[in-house]
Amino acid sequence: MTTPIRLSAEFLGTLFLLTGVVGSGIMGEELADGNAAIALLANTVATGAILAVLIVVIAPLSGAHFNPAVTVVFLLRGEISALMALAYIAVQVAGGVCGTWIAHAMFELDVFQVSEVSRSGAAQALAEIVATFGLVATILGCLRRKPEWVGPMVGLYISAAYWFTASTSFANPAVTVARSLTDTFSGIAPVDAPIFILAQILGAVLCWFLFLGLFRSESKLQ
Amino acid sequence: MTTPIRLSAEFLGTLFLLTGVVGSGIMGEELADGNAAIALLANTVATGAILAVLIVVIAPLSGAHFNPAVTVVFLLRGEISALMALAYIAVQVAGGVCGTWIAHAMFELDVFQVSEVSRSGAAQALAEIVATFGLVATILGCLRRKPEWVGPMVGLYISAAYWFTASTSFANPAVTVARSLTDTFSGIAPVDAPIFILAQILGAVLCWFLFLGLFRSESKLQ
Amino acid sequence: MTTPIRLSAEFLGTLFLLTGVVGSGIMGEELADGNAAIALLANTVATGAILAVLIVVIAPLSGAHFNPAVTVVFLLRGEISALMALAYIAVQVAGGVCGTWIAHAMFELDVFQVSEVSRSGAAQALAEIVATFGLVATILGCLRRKPEWVGPMVGLYISAAYWFTASTSFANPAVTVARSLTDTFSGIAPVDAPIFILAQILGAVLCWFLFLGLFRSESKLQ
Amino acid sequence: MTTPIRLSAEFLGTLFLLTGVVGSGIMGEELADGNAAIALLANTVATGAILAVLIVVIAPLSGAHFNPAVTVVFLLRGEISALMALAYIAVQVAGGVCGTWIAHAMFELDVFQVSEVSRSGAAQALAEIVATFGLVATILGCLRRKPEWVGPMVGLYISAAYWFTASTSFANPAVTVARSLTDTFSGIAPVDAPIFILAQILGAVLCWFLFLGLFRSESKLQ
């Protein structure tokens, strides 16, 4: 695939992902009558489903990273150049922010917002490490044996991780930046974003390192 | 497949789709005790599931459009004649209306109704553009690489889009007409239907145009 | 497969199906705090999931009918002898009844019960015709092109039909008999069972007839 | 695969499984506003999804047992040595306990807890026999014909069994031990654990025995 197609694909994919996450959070909270579990359940269904679809549709074009932490892992594996990785990360963030704004526009909210939802503390950072470790393990594990299942499996993984991690599993620096720009259900205060992003990169790199150690010989062959 | 089989398949498929959408909306609202999120969750599960099944079962017969916006895209791609496209659209609308009436009959409601649910404004139109753009992208994307996954992926896409678009993602002119004839959970006032339909066609054509631009050379080969 | 294996498989499969349907109905109602939509949502998830699993696991042994209406269709198609069909139906009913009793035992209820849940009227009968028509169409449609998808697709179809048919889609005479023996969420008064069973057979035969008409030539080849 | 890889895989898999089960139980209960059905629904989605992912990703490394009852069945089938089976069981229990502790840490709870949730009586034991019988039947049935579907099918089976068994389907001795160390939604008082474990082993062995009887000749060939 040519570079413009790859970057357009990453941009559009991350855009739709954020429209999905932020939009379903708004709708869930509006309808759930104060029951946060029902709102999160709706948010879970929408996020898991759209992730599976986006990865299946876009993976043949750009690899369907939609996630700087994932792009960093592929950079470490030598499967993407440093320059292309930077370009991927830039369009992921830009796409995510645009996706958030489209969600706002669709729900007749102010387009430009800043989140005030506090998500801080060591436990939240641990949750993001666990969440991103698991996400990268899902991707690398599927790529080894079932590459065509990456989409559905990532959708299922995130559906689970929304509930079992205390941070509801952002697991994605572009998503974190974009969600800092919405003061709705799925937001995160900008002041808390840097720790989330660090934890996500750490979890991703830890998982890459573990795979490298466990499968050193096989990795070389791949 | 012969023309009668193709048209019967489109008719029956759109009929069952609307019975599914309208029927589960009625049941969801009846049981959900006033919690609209729970009603929409039930509506989501039923719609996503029946869409996946109908497409898997009926795609070998007629392509399983069930949707004039999708038929228009295949017309633009030169994969269906103008005459057949018109016939498809006619039976889709007829099937959708019959499906709505069957849902009413099953739930002992007046068969003939007109919706009074207002769904208007620029934000709703934007939502329908986004929803139908994404639906067509899901279909065209899967057809390029994973044609046998169109059914499950469209089911997942609509499950997500019910929540992340402010209009709950009609994304289908035949569905819009048919839902204007039910004054229940899933209805839309007839006066609001034309804007929805325009937005849906616009979203579909935009997506077709994007695919054409991105994959000009490949499209010619297909 | 030998006859004992086939009949054991039908018995065990229908048993687990009813344990799933009745058990999840009891648990759903117990926990849902009076919200019938939440109880039915739990019942839906459990029924759809166990159906998919049972069909995938048991289809290689007996065809995984678990349903006299389905067995009648295969009899009409000449794919099972009349004698074997009778034996299938007998073990399906016996398995279903045992499954209901196991559910009662697990939840510390009286094992032997009779339902008092009234489900009567023409609309309910129409709902059962629609539900069983759709179920048989799902099965025959998948068998034509995607035989390995019958399990997941039937699970999805029933998940949808629980919500879009006014009767919550029994669609199965053995299930109807077995559910007349539980006075819990999923029960049906014995006096209402015969109409349900007639409607189910009618819906199944109608669907078989439609397939025969549409695909006469192809059917002969198969 | 080498022994260290196999044991690491069983350890990590069971760890993530318990983080998923316990973590989503905590989150579900926190958010569900006292409605236990909604909490269990969230717990169900998370557990079913993470199980499917873990089995798909880890099966090529260790077989993805995560469950001493399953390991015992493979020991009886002569597919794992007694020594390796013991090692598997040890790392499964250790992984499960660590996974529970990680869930506690993420949710800022005391890491070391003991459950006070009573789950006792003959009906609960019967439920665990049924649950584990069905789980092993799902695994062995899929392995015979659709080995690549074990992950999704086990995920679906447990999603159903959470609702149709009165014990919410622990079906796993390592999970039972690990859940005795959390005083949250998914806990079980240690005094009730031994009966659960016995019932699980019994259900698993019964299922193995049934398969042996039904498929004696075929089993020898495999």
Coordinates of N, CA, C and O in Angstrom, one line a residue, chain B residues 118-198:
Chain B
S118 N -40.3 12.6 16.9 CA -39.6 13.6 16.1 C -38.1 13.3 16.2 O -37.5 13.1 17.3
R119 N -37.5 13.3 15.0 CA -36.0 13.1 14.9 C -35.5 14.1 13.9 O -35.4 13.7 12.7
S120 N -35.3 15.3 14.3 CA -35.0 16.4 13.3 C -33.7 17.1 13.7 O -33.2 17.0 14.8
G121 N -33.3 18.0 12.8 CA -32.1 18.9 13.1 C -30.9 18.4 12.4 O -30.7 17.3 11.9
A122 N -29.9 19.4 12.3 CA -28.7 19.1 11.5 C -27.9 18.0 12.1 O -27.2 17.3 11.4
A123 N -27.9 17.9 13.5 CA -27.1 16.9 14.1 C -27.6 15.5 13.8 O -26.7 14.6 13.6
Q124 N -28.9 15.4 13.7 CA -29.4 14.1 13.3 C -29.0 13.7 11.9 O -28.7 12.6 11.6
A125 N -29.0 14.7 11.0 CA -28.6 14.5 9.6 C -27.2 14.1 9.5 O -26.8 13.2 8.8
L126 N -26.3 14.8 10.3 CA -24.9 14.5 10.3 C -24.7 13.0 10.8 O -23.9 12.3 10.3
A127 N -25.5 12.7 11.8 CA -25.4 11.3 12.4 C -25.7 10.3 11.3 O -25.1 9.2 11.2
E128 N -26.8 10.6 10.5 CA -27.1 9.6 9.4 C -26.0 9.5 8.3 O -25.8 8.5 7.8
I129 N -25.4 10.7 8.1 CA -24.3 10.6 7.1 C -23.2 9.7 7.6 O -22.7 8.9 6.9
V130 N -22.8 10.0 8.9 CA -21.7 9.2 9.5 C -22.1 7.7 9.5 O -21.3 6.8 9.2
A131 N -23.3 7.4 9.9 CA -23.8 6.1 10.1 C -23.7 5.3 8.8 O -23.2 4.2 8.7
T132 N -24.2 5.9 7.7 CA -24.3 5.2 6.4 C -23.0 5.1 5.8 O -22.6 4.1 5.1
F133 N -22.1 6.2 5.9 CA -20.7 6.1 5.5 C -20.1 4.9 6.1 O -19.4 4.1 5.4
G134 N -20.2 4.7 7.4 CA -19.5 3.6 8.1 C -20.1 2.3 7.6 O -19.3 1.3 7.5
L135 N -21.4 2.2 7.4 CA -22.0 1.0 7.0 C -21.5 0.6 5.6 O -21.1 -0.6 5.4
V136 N -21.4 1.5 4.7 CA -20.9 1.2 3.3 C -19.5 0.8 3.4 O -19.0 -0.1 2.7
A137 N -18.7 1.5 4.2 CA -17.3 1.2 4.3 C -17.1 -0.2 4.9 O -16.2 -0.9 4.4
T138 N -17.9 -0.6 5.8 CA -17.9 -2.0 6.3 C -18.1 -3.0 5.2 O -17.4 -4.0 5.1
I139 N -19.2 -2.7 4.4 CA -19.5 -3.7 3.4 C -18.4 -3.7 2.3 O -17.9 -4.8 2.0
L140 N -18.0 -2.6 1.8 CA -17.0 -2.6 0.7 C -15.7 -3.1 1.2 O -15.0 -3.8 0.5
G141 N -15.3 -2.7 2.4 CA -14.1 -3.2 3.0 C -14.1 -4.7 3.1 O -13.1 -5.4 2.8
C142 N -15.1 -5.3 3.7 CA -15.2 -6.7 3.8 C -15.2 -7.4 2.4 O -14.6 -8.5 2.3
L143 N -16.0 -6.8 1.5 CA -16.0 -7.5 0.2 C -14.7 -7.6 -0.5 O -14.4 -8.5 -1.3
R144 N -13.8 -6.6 -0.2 CA -12.5 -6.6 -0.8 C -11.6 -7.8 -0.4 O -10.9 -8.4 -1.1
R145 N -11.7 -8.2 0.9 CA -10.8 -9.2 1.5 C -11.5 -10.3 2.2 O -10.9 -11.4 2.3
K146 N -12.6 -10.1 2.8 CA -13.3 -11.1 3.6 C -14.7 -11.2 3.3 O -15.6 -10.9 4.1
P147 N -15.1 -11.5 2.0 CA -16.5 -11.4 1.7 C -17.4 -12.3 2.6 O -18.6 -11.9 2.8
E148 N -16.9 -13.4 3.1 CA -17.8 -14.2 3.9 C -18.0 -13.6 5.3 O -18.9 -14.1 6.1
W149 N -17.3 -12.6 5.6 CA -17.5 -11.9 7.0 C -18.4 -10.7 6.9 O -18.6 -10.1 7.9
V150 N -19.0 -10.4 5.7 CA -19.9 -9.2 5.6 C -21.0 -9.3 6.7 O -21.3 -8.3 7.4
G151 N -21.6 -10.5 6.8 CA -22.8 -10.6 7.7 C -22.4 -10.3 9.1 O -23.0 -9.3 9.7
P152 N -21.5 -11.0 9.7 CA -21.2 -10.7 11.1 C -20.6 -9.3 11.3 O -21.0 -8.6 12.3
M153 N -19.9 -8.8 10.3 CA -19.3 -7.4 10.5 C -20.4 -6.3 10.4 O -20.3 -5.4 11.2
V154 N -21.3 -6.5 9.5 CA -22.4 -5.5 9.4 C -23.2 -5.6 10.7 O -23.7 -4.6 11.3
G155 N -23.5 -6.8 11.2 CA -24.2 -6.9 12.5 C -23.5 -6.2 13.6 O -24.1 -5.5 14.4
L156 N -22.1 -6.4 13.7 CA -21.4 -5.7 14.7 C -21.4 -4.2 14.5 O -21.5 -3.4 15.5
Y157 N -21.2 -3.8 13.2 CA -21.2 -2.3 13.0 C -22.5 -1.6 13.4 O -22.4 -0.6 14.1
I158 N -23.6 -2.2 13.1 CA -24.9 -1.6 13.4 C -25.1 -1.7 15.0 O -25.6 -0.7 15.5
S159 N -24.6 -2.7 15.6 CA -24.7 -2.8 17.1 C -24.0 -1.6 17.7 O -24.4 -1.0 18.7
A160 N -22.8 -1.3 17.1 CA -22.1 -0.1 17.7 C -22.7 1.2 17.3 O -22.9 2.1 18.1
A161 N -23.2 1.3 16.0 CA -23.7 2.6 15.5 C -25.0 2.9 16.2 O -25.3 4.1 16.3
Y162 N -25.8 1.9 16.6 CA -27.0 2.2 17.4 C -26.7 3.1 18.6 O -27.5 3.9 19.0
W163 N -25.4 3.0 19.1 CA -25.1 3.8 20.3 C -24.2 5.0 20.0 O -24.3 5.9 20.8
F164 N -23.4 4.9 19.0 CA -22.5 6.1 18.8 C -23.0 7.1 17.9 O -22.4 8.2 17.8
T165 N -24.1 6.9 17.2 CA -24.7 8.0 16.4 C -25.9 8.5 17.1 O -26.6 7.7 17.7
A166 N -26.1 9.8 17.0 CA -27.2 10.4 17.8 C -28.5 10.0 17.3 O -29.5 10.1 18.0
S167 N -28.6 9.5 16.1 CA -29.9 9.1 15.5 C -30.2 7.6 15.7 O -31.2 7.1 15.2
T168 N -29.4 6.9 16.4 CA -29.4 5.5 16.6 C -29.3 4.8 15.2 O -29.8 3.6 15.1
S169 N -28.7 5.4 14.3 CA -28.2 4.7 13.0 C -29.3 4.0 12.3 O -29.4 2.8 12.3
F170 N -30.2 4.7 11.6 CA -31.1 4.1 10.7 C -30.3 3.6 9.5 O -30.4 2.4 9.2
A171 N -29.6 4.5 8.8 CA -28.6 4.1 7.8 C -29.2 3.4 6.6 O -28.5 2.6 6.0
N172 N -30.5 3.6 6.4 CA -31.2 2.7 5.4 C -32.5 3.3 5.0 O -33.4 3.4 5.9
P173 N -32.7 3.8 3.8 CA -33.9 4.5 3.4 C -35.2 3.6 3.5 O -36.2 4.0 3.9
A174 N -35.0 2.3 3.2 CA -36.2 1.4 3.3 C -36.6 1.2 4.8 O -37.8 1.2 5.1
V175 N -35.6 1.1 5.6 CA -35.9 1.0 7.1 C -36.5 2.3 7.5 O -37.5 2.3 8.4
T176 N -36.1 3.5 7.0 CA -36.6 4.7 7.4 C -38.1 4.9 7.1 O -38.9 5.3 7.9
V177 N -38.4 4.5 5.8 CA -39.8 4.5 5.4 C -40.7 3.6 6.3 O -41.7 4.0 6.8
A178 N -40.2 2.4 6.5 CA -40.9 1.4 7.3 C -41.1 1.8 8.7 O -42.2 1.6 9.3
R179 N -40.1 2.4 9.3 CA -40.2 2.9 10.7 C -41.0 4.1 10.8 O -41.4 4.5 12.0
S180 N -41.3 4.8 9.7 CA -42.2 5.9 9.8 C -43.7 5.4 10.0 O -44.6 6.2 10.4
L181 N -43.9 4.1 9.8 CA -45.2 3.5 9.9 C -45.4 2.8 11.2 O -46.3 1.9 11.3
T182 N -44.6 3.1 12.2 CA -44.8 2.5 13.5 C -44.7 3.6 14.6 O -43.7 4.3 14.7
D183 N -45.7 3.7 15.4 CA -45.7 4.7 16.5 C -45.2 4.0 17.8 O -45.8 4.1 18.8
T184 N -44.1 3.3 17.7 CA -43.5 2.7 18.9 C -42.0 3.1 19.0 O -41.6 4.1 18.4
F185 N -41.3 2.4 19.9 CA -39.9 2.8 20.3 C -39.1 3.2 19.1 O -38.3 4.2 19.2
S186 N -39.2 2.4 18.0 CA -38.2 2.6 16.9 C -38.7 3.6 15.8 O -38.1 3.7 14.7
G187 N -39.9 4.2 16.0 CA -40.5 5.0 14.9 C -39.7 6.3 14.6 O -38.8 6.7 15.3
I188 N -40.1 6.9 13.5 CA -39.7 8.3 13.1 C -40.8 9.0 12.4 O -41.5 8.4 11.5
A189 N -41.1 10.2 12.8 CA -42.2 10.9 12.2 C -42.0 11.1 10.6 O -40.8 11.4 10.2
P190 N -43.0 10.8 9.8 CA -42.8 10.9 8.4 C -42.2 12.2 7.9 O -41.4 12.2 7.0
V191 N -42.5 13.3 8.6 CA -42.0 14.6 8.2 C -40.5 14.6 8.3 O -39.8 15.4 7.6
D192 N -39.9 13.8 9.2 CA -38.4 13.8 9.3 C -37.7 12.8 8.4 O -36.5 12.8 8.3
A193 N -38.5 11.9 7.8 CA -37.9 10.9 7.0 C -37.1 11.4 5.8 O -36.0 10.9 5.5
P194 N -37.6 12.4 5.0 CA -36.9 12.7 3.8 C -35.4 13.2 4.1 O -34.5 12.8 3.3
I195 N -35.2 14.0 5.1 CA -33.9 14.4 5.5 C -33.0 13.2 5.8 O -31.8 13.1 5.4
F196 N -33.6 12.3 6.6 CA -32.8 11.1 6.9 C -32.4 10.4 5.6 O -31.2 9.9 5.5
I197 N -33.3 10.2 4.7 CA -33.0 9.5 3.5 C -32.0 10.2 2.6 O -31.0 9.5 2.1
L198 N -32.1 11.5 2.5 CA -31.1 12.3 1.8 C -29.7 12.1 2.4 O -28.7 11.9 1.8

